[in-house]
Coordinates of C-alpha atoms in Angstrom, one line a residue:
Chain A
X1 CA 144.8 -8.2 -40.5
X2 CA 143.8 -9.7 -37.2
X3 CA 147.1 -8.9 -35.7
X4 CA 146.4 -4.8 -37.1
X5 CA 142.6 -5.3 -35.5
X6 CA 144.2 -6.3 -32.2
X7 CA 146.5 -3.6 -32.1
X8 CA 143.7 -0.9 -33.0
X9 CA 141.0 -3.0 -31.0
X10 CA 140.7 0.1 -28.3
X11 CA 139.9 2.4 -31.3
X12 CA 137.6 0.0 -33.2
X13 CA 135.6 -0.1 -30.0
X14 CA 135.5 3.5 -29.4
X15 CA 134.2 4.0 -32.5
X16 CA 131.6 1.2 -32.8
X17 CA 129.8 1.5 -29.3
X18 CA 128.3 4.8 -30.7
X19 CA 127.5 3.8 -33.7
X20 CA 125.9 0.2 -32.0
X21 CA 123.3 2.8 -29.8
X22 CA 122.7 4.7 -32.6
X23 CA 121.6 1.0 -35.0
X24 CA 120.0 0.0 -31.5
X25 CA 118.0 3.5 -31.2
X26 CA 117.2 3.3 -34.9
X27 CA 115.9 -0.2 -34.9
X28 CA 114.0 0.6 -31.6
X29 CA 112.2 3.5 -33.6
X30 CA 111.7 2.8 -36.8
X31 CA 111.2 -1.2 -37.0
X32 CA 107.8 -1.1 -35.2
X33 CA 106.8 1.4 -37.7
X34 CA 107.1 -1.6 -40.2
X35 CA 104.9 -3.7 -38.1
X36 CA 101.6 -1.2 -38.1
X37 CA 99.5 -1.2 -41.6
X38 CA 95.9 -0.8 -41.9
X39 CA 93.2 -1.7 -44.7
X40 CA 91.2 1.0 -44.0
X41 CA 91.5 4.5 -45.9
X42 CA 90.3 7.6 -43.8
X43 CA 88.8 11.3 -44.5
X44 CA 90.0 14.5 -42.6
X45 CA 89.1 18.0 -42.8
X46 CA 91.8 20.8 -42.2
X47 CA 91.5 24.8 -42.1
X48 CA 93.1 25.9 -45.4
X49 CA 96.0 29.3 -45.5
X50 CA 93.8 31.9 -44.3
X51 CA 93.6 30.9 -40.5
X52 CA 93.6 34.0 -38.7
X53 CA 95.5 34.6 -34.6
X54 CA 92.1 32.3 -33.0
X55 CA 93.3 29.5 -35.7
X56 CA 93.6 27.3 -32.4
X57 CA 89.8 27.2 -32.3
X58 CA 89.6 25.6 -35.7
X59 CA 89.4 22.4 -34.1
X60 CA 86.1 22.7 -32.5
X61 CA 85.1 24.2 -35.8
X62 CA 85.6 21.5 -37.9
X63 CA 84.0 19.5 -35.1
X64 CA 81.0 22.0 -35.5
X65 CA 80.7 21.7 -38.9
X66 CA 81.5 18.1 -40.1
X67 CA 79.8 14.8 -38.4
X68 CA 79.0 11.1 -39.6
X69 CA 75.6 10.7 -39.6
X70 CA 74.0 7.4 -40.7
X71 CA 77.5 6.5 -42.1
X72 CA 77.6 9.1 -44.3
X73 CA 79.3 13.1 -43.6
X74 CA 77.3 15.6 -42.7
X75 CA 77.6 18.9 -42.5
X76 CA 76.5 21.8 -40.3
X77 CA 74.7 23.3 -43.1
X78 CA 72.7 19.9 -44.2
X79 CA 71.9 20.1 -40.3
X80 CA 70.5 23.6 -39.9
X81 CA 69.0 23.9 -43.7
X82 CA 65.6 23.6 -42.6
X83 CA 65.9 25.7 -39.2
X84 CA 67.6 28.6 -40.3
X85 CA 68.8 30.6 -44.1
X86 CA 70.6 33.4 -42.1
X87 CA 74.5 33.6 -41.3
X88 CA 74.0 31.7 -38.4
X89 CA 74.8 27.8 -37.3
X90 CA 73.3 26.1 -35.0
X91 CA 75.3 22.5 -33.2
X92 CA 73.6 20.2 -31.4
X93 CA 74.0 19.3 -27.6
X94 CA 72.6 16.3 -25.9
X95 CA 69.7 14.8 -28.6
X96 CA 66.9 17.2 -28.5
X97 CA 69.1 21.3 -27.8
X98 CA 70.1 23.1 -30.7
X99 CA 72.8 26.1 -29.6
X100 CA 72.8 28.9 -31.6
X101 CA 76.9 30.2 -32.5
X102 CA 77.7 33.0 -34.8
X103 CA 79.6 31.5 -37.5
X104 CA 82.3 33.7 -38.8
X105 CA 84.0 32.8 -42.2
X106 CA 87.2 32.8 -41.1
X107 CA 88.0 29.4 -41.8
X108 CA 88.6 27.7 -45.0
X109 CA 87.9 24.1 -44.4
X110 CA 89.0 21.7 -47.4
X111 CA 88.9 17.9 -47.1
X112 CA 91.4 15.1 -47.6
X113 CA 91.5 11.7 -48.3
X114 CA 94.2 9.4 -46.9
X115 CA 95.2 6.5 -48.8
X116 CA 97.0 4.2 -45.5
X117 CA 98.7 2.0 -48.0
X118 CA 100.9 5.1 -49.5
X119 CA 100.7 7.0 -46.7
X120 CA 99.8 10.6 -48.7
X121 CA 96.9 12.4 -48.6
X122 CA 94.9 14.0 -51.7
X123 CA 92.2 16.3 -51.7
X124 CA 88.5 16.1 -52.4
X125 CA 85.6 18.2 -52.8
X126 CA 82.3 17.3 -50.3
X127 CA 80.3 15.9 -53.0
X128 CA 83.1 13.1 -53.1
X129 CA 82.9 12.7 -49.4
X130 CA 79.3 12.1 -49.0
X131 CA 79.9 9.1 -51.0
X132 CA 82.0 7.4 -48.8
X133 CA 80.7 5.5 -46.4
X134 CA 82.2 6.3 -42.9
X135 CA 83.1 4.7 -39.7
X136 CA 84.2 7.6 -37.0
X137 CA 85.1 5.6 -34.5
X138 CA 89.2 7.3 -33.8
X139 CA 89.9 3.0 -34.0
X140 CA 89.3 1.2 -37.4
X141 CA 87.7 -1.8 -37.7
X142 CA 91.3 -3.5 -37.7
X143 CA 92.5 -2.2 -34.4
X144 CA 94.5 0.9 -35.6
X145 CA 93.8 4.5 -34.1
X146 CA 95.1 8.1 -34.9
X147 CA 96.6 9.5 -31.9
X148 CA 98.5 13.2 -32.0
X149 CA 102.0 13.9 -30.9
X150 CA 103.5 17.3 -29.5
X151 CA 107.3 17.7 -30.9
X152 CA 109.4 20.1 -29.5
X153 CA 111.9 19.8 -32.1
X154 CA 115.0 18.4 -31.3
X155 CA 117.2 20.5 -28.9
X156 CA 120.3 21.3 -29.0
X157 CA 121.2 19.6 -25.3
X158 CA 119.0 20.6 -22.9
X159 CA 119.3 24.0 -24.0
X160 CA 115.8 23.5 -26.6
X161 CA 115.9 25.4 -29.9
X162 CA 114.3 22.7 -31.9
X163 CA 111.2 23.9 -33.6
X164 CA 108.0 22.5 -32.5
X165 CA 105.2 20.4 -34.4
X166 CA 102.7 18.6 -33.8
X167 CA 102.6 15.1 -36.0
X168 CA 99.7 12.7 -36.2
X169 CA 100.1 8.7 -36.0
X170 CA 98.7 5.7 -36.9
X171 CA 99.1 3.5 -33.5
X172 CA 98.5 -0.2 -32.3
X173 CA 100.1 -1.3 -29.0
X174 CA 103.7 -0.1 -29.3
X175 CA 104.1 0.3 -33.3
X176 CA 103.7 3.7 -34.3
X177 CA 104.0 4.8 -38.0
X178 CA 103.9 8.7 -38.4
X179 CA 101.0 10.3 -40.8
X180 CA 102.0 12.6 -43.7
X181 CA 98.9 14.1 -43.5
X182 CA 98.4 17.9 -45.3
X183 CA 98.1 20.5 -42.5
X184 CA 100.6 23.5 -43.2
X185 CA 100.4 25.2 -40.4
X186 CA 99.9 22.7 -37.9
X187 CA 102.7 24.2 -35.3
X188 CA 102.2 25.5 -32.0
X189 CA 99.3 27.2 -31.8
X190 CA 97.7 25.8 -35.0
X191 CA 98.0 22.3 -33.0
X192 CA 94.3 21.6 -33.8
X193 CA 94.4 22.0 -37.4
X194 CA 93.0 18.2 -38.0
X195 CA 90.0 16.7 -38.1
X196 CA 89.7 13.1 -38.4
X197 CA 86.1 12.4 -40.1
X198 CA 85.6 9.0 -40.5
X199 CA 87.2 5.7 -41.6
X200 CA 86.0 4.4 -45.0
X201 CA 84.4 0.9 -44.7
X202 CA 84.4 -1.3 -46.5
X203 CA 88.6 -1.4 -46.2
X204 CA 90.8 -2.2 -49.1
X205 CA 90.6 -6.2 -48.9
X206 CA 86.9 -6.2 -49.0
X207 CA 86.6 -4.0 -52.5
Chain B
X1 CA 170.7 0.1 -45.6
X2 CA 173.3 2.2 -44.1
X3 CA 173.2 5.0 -41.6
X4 CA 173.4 7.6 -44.1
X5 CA 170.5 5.8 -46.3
X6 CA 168.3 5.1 -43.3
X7 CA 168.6 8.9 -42.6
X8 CA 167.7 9.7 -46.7
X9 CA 164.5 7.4 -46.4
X10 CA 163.4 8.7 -43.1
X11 CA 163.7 12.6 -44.6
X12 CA 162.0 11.7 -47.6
X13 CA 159.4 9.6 -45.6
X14 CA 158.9 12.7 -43.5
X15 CA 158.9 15.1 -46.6
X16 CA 156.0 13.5 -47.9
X17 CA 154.1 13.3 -44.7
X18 CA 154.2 9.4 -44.0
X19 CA 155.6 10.3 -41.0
X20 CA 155.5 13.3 -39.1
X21 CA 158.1 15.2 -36.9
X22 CA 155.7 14.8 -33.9
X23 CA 155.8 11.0 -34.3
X24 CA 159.5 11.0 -34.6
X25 CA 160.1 13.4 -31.3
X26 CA 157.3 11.2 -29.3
X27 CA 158.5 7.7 -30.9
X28 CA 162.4 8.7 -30.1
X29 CA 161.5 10.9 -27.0
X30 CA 163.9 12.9 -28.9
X31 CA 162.8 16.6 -26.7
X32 CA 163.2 14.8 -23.1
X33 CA 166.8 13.7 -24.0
X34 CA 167.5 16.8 -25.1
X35 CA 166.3 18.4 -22.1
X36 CA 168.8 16.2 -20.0
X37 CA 171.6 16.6 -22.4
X38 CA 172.0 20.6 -22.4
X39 CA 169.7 22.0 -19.9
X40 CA 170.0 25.3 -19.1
X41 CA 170.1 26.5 -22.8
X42 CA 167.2 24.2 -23.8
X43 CA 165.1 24.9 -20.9
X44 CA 165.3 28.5 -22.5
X45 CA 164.4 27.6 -25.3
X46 CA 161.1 25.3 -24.5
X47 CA 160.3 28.2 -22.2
X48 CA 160.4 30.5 -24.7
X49 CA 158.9 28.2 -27.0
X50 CA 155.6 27.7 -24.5
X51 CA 155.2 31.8 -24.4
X52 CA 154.9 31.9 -28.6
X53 CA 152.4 28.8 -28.7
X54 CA 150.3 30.3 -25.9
X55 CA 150.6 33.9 -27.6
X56 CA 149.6 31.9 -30.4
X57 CA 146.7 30.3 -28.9
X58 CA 145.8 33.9 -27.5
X59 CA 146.0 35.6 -30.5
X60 CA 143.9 33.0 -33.0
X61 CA 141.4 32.9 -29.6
X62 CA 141.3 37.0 -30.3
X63 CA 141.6 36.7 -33.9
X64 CA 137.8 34.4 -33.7
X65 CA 136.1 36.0 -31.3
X66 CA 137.2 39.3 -33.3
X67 CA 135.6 37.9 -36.4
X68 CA 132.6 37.1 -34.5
X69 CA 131.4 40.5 -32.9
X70 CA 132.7 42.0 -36.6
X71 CA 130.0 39.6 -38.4
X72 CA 127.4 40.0 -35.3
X73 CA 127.9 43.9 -36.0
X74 CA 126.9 43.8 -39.6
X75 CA 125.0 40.7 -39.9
X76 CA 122.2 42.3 -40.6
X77 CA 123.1 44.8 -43.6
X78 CA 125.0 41.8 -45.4
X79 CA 123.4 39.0 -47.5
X80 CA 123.2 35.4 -47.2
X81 CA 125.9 34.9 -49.6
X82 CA 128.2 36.8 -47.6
X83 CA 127.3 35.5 -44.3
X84 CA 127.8 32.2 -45.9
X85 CA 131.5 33.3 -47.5
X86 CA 132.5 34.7 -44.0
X87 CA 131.5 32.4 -41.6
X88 CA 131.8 28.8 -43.8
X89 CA 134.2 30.0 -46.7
X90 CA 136.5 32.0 -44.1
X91 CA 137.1 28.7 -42.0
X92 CA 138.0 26.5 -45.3
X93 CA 140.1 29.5 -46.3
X94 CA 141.7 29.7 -43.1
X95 CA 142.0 25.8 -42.6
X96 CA 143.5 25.6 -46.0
X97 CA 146.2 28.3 -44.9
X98 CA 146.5 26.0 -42.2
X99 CA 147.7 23.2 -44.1
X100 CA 149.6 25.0 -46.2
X101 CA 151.7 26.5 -43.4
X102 CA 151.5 23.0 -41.6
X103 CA 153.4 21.6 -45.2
X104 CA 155.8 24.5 -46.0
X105 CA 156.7 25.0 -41.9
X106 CA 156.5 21.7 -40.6
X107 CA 158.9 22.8 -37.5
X108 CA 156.7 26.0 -36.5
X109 CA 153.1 25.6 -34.8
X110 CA 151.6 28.4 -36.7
X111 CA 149.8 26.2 -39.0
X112 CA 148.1 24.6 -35.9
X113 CA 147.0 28.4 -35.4
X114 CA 145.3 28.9 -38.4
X115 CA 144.1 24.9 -38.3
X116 CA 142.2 25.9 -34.9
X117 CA 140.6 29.1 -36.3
X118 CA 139.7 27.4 -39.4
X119 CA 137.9 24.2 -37.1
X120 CA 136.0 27.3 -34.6
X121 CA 134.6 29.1 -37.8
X122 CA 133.6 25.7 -39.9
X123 CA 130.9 24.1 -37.6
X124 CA 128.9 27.7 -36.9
X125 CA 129.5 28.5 -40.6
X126 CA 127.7 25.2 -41.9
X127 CA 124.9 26.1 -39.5
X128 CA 124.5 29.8 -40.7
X129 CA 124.6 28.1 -44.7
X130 CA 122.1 25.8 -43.1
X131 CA 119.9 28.5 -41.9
X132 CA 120.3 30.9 -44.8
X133 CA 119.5 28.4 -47.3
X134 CA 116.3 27.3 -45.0
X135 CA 117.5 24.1 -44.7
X136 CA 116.9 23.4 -41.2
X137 CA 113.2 22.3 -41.1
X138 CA 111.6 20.0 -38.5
X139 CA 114.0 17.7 -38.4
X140 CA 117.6 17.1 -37.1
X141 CA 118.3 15.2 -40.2
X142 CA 120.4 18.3 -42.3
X143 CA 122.1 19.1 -39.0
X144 CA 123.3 15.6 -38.3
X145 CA 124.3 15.2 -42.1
X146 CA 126.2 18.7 -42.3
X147 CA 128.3 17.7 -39.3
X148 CA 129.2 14.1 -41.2
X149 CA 130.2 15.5 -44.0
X150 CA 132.6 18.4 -41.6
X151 CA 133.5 14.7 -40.0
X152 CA 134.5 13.1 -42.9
X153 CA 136.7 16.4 -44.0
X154 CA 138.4 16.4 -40.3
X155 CA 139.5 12.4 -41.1
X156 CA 140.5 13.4 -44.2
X157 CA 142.9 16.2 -43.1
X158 CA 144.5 14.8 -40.1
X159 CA 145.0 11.8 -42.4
X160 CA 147.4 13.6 -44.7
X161 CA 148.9 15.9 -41.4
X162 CA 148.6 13.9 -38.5
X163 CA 148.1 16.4 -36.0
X164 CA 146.4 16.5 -32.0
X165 CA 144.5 19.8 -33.0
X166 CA 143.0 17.8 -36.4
X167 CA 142.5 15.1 -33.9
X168 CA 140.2 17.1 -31.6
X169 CA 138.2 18.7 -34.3
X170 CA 137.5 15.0 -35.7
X171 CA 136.3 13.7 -32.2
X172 CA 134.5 17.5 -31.9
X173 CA 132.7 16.6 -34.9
X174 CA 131.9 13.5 -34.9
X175 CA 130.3 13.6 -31.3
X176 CA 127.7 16.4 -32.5
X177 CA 127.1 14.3 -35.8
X178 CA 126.4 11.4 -33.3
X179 CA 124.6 13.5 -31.4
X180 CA 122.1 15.1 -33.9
X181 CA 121.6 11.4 -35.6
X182 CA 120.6 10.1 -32.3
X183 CA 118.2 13.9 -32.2
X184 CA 116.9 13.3 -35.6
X185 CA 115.9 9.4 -35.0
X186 CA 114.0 10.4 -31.9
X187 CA 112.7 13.8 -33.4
X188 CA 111.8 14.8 -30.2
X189 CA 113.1 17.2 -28.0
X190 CA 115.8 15.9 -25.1
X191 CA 113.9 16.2 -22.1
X192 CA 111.2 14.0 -23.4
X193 CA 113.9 11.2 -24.5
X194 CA 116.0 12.0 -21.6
X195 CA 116.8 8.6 -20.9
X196 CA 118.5 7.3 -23.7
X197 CA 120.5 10.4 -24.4
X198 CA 121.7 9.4 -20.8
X199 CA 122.8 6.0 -22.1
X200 CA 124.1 7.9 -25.2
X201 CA 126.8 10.4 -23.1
X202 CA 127.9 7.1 -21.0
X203 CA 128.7 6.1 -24.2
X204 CA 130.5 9.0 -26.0
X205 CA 132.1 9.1 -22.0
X206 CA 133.2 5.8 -22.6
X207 CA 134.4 6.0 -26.4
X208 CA 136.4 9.1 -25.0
X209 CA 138.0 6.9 -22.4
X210 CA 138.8 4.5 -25.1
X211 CA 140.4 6.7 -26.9
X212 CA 142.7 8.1 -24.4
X213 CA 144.0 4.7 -24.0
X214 CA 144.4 4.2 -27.6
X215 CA 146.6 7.8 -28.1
X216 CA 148.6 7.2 -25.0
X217 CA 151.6 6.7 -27.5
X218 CA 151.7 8.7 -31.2
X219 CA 150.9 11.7 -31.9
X220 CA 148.4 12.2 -30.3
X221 CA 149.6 12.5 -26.9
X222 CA 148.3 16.3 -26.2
X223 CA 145.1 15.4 -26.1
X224 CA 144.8 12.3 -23.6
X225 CA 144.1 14.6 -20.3
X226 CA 141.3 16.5 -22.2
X227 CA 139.5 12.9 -23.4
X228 CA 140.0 11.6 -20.1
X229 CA 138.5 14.6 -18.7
X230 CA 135.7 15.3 -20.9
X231 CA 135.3 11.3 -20.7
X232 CA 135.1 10.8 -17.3
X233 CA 132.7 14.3 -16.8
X234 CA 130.4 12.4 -19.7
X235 CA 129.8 9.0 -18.4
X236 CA 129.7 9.9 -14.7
X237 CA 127.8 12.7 -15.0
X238 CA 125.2 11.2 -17.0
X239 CA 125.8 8.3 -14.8
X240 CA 125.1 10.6 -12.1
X241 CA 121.7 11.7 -13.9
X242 CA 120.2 8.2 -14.0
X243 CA 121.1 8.0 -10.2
X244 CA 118.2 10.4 -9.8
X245 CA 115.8 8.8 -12.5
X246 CA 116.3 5.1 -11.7
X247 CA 116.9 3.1 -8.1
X248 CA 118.9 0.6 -9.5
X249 CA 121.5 3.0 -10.5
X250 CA 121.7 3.6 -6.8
X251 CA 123.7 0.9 -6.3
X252 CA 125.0 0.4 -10.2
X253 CA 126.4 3.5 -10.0
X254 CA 129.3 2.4 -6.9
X255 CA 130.2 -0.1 -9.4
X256 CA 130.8 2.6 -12.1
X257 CA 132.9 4.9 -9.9
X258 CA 134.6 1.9 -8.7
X259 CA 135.8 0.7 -12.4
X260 CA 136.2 4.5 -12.9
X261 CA 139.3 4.4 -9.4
X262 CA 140.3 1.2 -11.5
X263 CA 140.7 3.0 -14.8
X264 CA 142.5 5.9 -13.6
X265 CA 145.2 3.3 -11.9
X266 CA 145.1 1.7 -15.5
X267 CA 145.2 4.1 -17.7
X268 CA 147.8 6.4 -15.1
X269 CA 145.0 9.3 -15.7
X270 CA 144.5 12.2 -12.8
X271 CA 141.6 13.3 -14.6
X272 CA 139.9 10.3 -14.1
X273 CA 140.9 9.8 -10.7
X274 CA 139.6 13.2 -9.7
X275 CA 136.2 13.2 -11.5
X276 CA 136.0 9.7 -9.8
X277 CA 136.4 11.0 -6.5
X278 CA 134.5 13.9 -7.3
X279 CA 131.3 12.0 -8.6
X280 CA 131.7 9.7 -5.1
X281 CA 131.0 12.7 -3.3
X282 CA 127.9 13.4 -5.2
X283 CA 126.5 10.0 -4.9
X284 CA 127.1 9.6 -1.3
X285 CA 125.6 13.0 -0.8
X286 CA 122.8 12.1 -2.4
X287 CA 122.4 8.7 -0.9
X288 CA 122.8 9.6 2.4
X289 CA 120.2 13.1 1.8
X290 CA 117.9 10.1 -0.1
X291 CA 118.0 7.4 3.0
X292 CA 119.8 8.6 5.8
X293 CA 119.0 12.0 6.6
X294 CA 115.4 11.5 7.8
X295 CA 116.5 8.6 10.0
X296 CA 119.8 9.8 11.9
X297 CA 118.8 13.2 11.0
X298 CA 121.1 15.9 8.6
X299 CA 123.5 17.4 11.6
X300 CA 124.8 13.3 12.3
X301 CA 124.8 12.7 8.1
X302 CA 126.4 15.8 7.9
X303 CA 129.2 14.4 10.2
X304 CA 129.9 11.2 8.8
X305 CA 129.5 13.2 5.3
X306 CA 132.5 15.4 6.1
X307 CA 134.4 12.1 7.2
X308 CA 133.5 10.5 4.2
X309 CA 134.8 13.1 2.1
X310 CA 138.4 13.5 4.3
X311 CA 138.9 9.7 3.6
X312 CA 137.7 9.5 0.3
X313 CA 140.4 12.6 -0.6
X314 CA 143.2 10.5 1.4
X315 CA 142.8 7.4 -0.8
X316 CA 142.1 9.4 -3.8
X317 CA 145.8 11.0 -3.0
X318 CA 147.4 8.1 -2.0
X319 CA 146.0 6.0 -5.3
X320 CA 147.8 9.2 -6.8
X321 CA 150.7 8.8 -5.4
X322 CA 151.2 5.3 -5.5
X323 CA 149.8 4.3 -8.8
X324 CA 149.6 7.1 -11.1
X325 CA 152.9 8.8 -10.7
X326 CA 154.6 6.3 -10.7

């Protein structure tokens, strides 16, 4: 046996440096991932199928439409109930300016919740929402925050080819864990398909 | 055991495939004696040998790029199945008409033809199966597992035939599926994890290297000059690469060319020498471009350049000369 590994040691080692920088790379990327965990659960909106080609405003649509308010969600329509009854919305700039926007109903906004302990997402009507009581700040009360990533994909050399996304995370420091979070057409231009709401406080250790 | 018995047991032995008539003719140098022993008739005969394998390397070259424009021209009146059949199923077909031929002709290289088709077709074929089924989704993952599983199949083969062309398909493969492993644990794209794919082509450079030295003997001889080629291009080049990325690989990278002049007079390898002497250039270009240039100005670098390059050329031929033919 050792005399057989001494003979073959040239071959042993040309086969186990790769395969050390691939455990080393693996370690490197996925053990900090094991590191990050949060107590705190969060709501998100997203635009549903329908998106049309100016899907990559849905973003500042969302941001339009939902907002925490006293803790609680609110919405664009709770906002501009008592102004206006037309098909019109109205945000608010600075504390006093209401801006008038057309709203078009080209969006189909649903709402998720995240369970951080799973890691999966289900979804839940507004009435559930407004029950939850919400933190916005992008950083929970533990330290975590939601950060986006651009992908390219994974190219083929330098050459590209890979097929692009853009993936959400939960961050602290260096950890990084990635979010399966339900956005289906969150690539390219439907980059802004996400918007984060609110954490809901109290976390899971103080139920 | 007797002469005749030794003879019986090294037939069978060879019949079976224990040992193949490569290892014999490379273990026994059994071709170079020959040479020596009846010459002119021989010489003929290798000669003529040489024009069928490279008419046989021409014609299974044709015979795949043939297939290709043929599949290119109809690929889009023909369905997934039969894109799958005629990329993937041709090269299993054809690979297992290789090793057929390889087992009923052991003396003739025509099996080696049909092997080499059979590994060009495979790789693209498991892609096009990849794509057809939808497969290939955000991640490198399918990619990296397809081209372990073509690895696996490559071991497998050249373990029954023991052959340089199975031999260069395995390390083919099994460079991609490191490759695509590495891609699908970063899942990201390579110029934004440019670095350590860097570190990861020194590394396959290196393996290469490695492997050279180990098939310097066996049957595996053909193939030494290409690792030590595609070796040396990996881990200088990418050495090379981090030159321009990180200062400390200014001066890290004189130590890597020097243990590369070092290797070529171990390992007796040209290839290495040259791409040695090659990448030298480079760095000094770029060292003296990076620190000199704007100090004793380009026309006086440009002189002690040219210098530079005449001597570096007369050690690299006399290292050459002195160590590696000998």
């Amino acid at each position: 046996m050792k005399e057989s590994l001494r003979k073959n040691f040239t071959l042993i080692l040309a086969f186990t440096l790769p395969a050390i920088l691939i455990i080393g790379i693996a370690i490197s990327v996925y053990l900090p991932s094991f590191f990050i965990s949060t107590n705190y659960n969060f709501i998100y909106a997203s635009c549903g199928d329908n998106i049309d080609n100016y899907s990559r405003n849905c973003n500042t649509y969302l941001s339009n439409k939902y907002t925490v308010e006293n803790g609680k969600i609110s919405t664009l329509e709770d906002r501009t109930a008592n102004i206006d009854n037309s098909n019109q919305e109205y945000s608010q700039t600075g504390t006093s300016t209401l801006k008038k926007v057309t709203e078009s109903p080209k969006y189909e906004v649903r709402l998720f919740f995240h369970d951080t302990a799973k890691n999966e997402s289900r979804e839940i009507t507004l009435e559930e929402a407004k029950l939850f009581t919400l933190n916005n700040l992008i950083t929970s009360p533990d330290g975590v925050s939601i950060t986006g990533s651009y992908n390219s994909g994974s190219d083929i050399l330098v050459f590209g080819g890979g097929r692009s996304s853009f993936g959400y995370f939960l961050t602290k420091g260096n950890s990084k864990l990635k979010l399966n979070i339900i956005n289906t057409n969150d690539r390219y231009y439907y980059q802004n398909n996400f918007k984060f709401i609110g954490w809901v406080i109290p976390g899971r250790t103080n139920n | 055991m007797n002469k005749e018995e030794l003879l019986q047991e090294l037939s069978v032995k060879v019949k079976t495939g224990e040992i193949s008539q490569q290892e014999l003719i490379d273990r026994f140098d059994i071709n170079h004696r020959n040479e020596s022993s009846t010459e002119p008739t021989q010489k003929s005969i290798v000669s003529n040998l040489s024009t069928t394998k490279m008419l046989y390397v021409l014609g299974a070259l044709i015979v795949v790029i043939g297939i290709i424009i043929f599949f290119y021209q109809i690929w889009e009146d023909i369905g997934s199945p039969i894109r799958i059949f005629t990329t993937l199923g041709l090269g299993f077909i054809i690979t297992a008409l290789g090793s057929i031929l390889i087992k009923s002709k052991p003396q003739e290289s025509i099996g080696l033809v049909f092997h080499f088709m059979g590994g060009m077709l495979i790789p693209g074929g498991a892609l096009v199966m990849l794509s057809e089924l939808n497969i290939v989704q955000d991640t490198a993952w399918p990619i990296a597992i397809t081209f372990g599983v073509i690895s696996l199949f490559y071991i497998l083969i050249n373990y029954v035939h023991k052959n340089f062309v199975l031999t260069l398909f395995t390390i083919a493969n099994m460079t991609t599926f490191a490759y695509f492993t590495v891609a699908a644990i970063l899942d990201g794209s390579y110029y934004s994890n440019d670095t350590i794919y860097q570190y990861f082509f020194m590394i396959i450079g290196v393996s290469y290297l490695l492997l050279a030295h180990t098939f310097r003997s066996g049957w595996n001889t053909k193939i030494v000059g290409l690792l030590c080629f595609f070796g040396s291009i990996a881990l200088f080049g990418a050495g090379f690469i981090r030159v321009m990325d990180s200062e400390t690989w200014h001066i890290l990278y004189f130590v890597l060319i020097f243990c590369g002049f070092y290797l070529s007079i171990f390992i007796k390898s040209h290839a290495v020498l040259t791409m040695s002497t090659i990448f030298l250039i480079f760095h000094m270009s770029y060292i003296t471009g990076e620190y000199f240039a704007d100090s004793i100005g380009w026309p006086v670098s440009l002189v002690v350049l040219g210098l530079v390059f005449i001597g570096l050329g007369y050690i690299s031929i006399n290292i050459s000369k002195k160590y590696i033919h000998n």
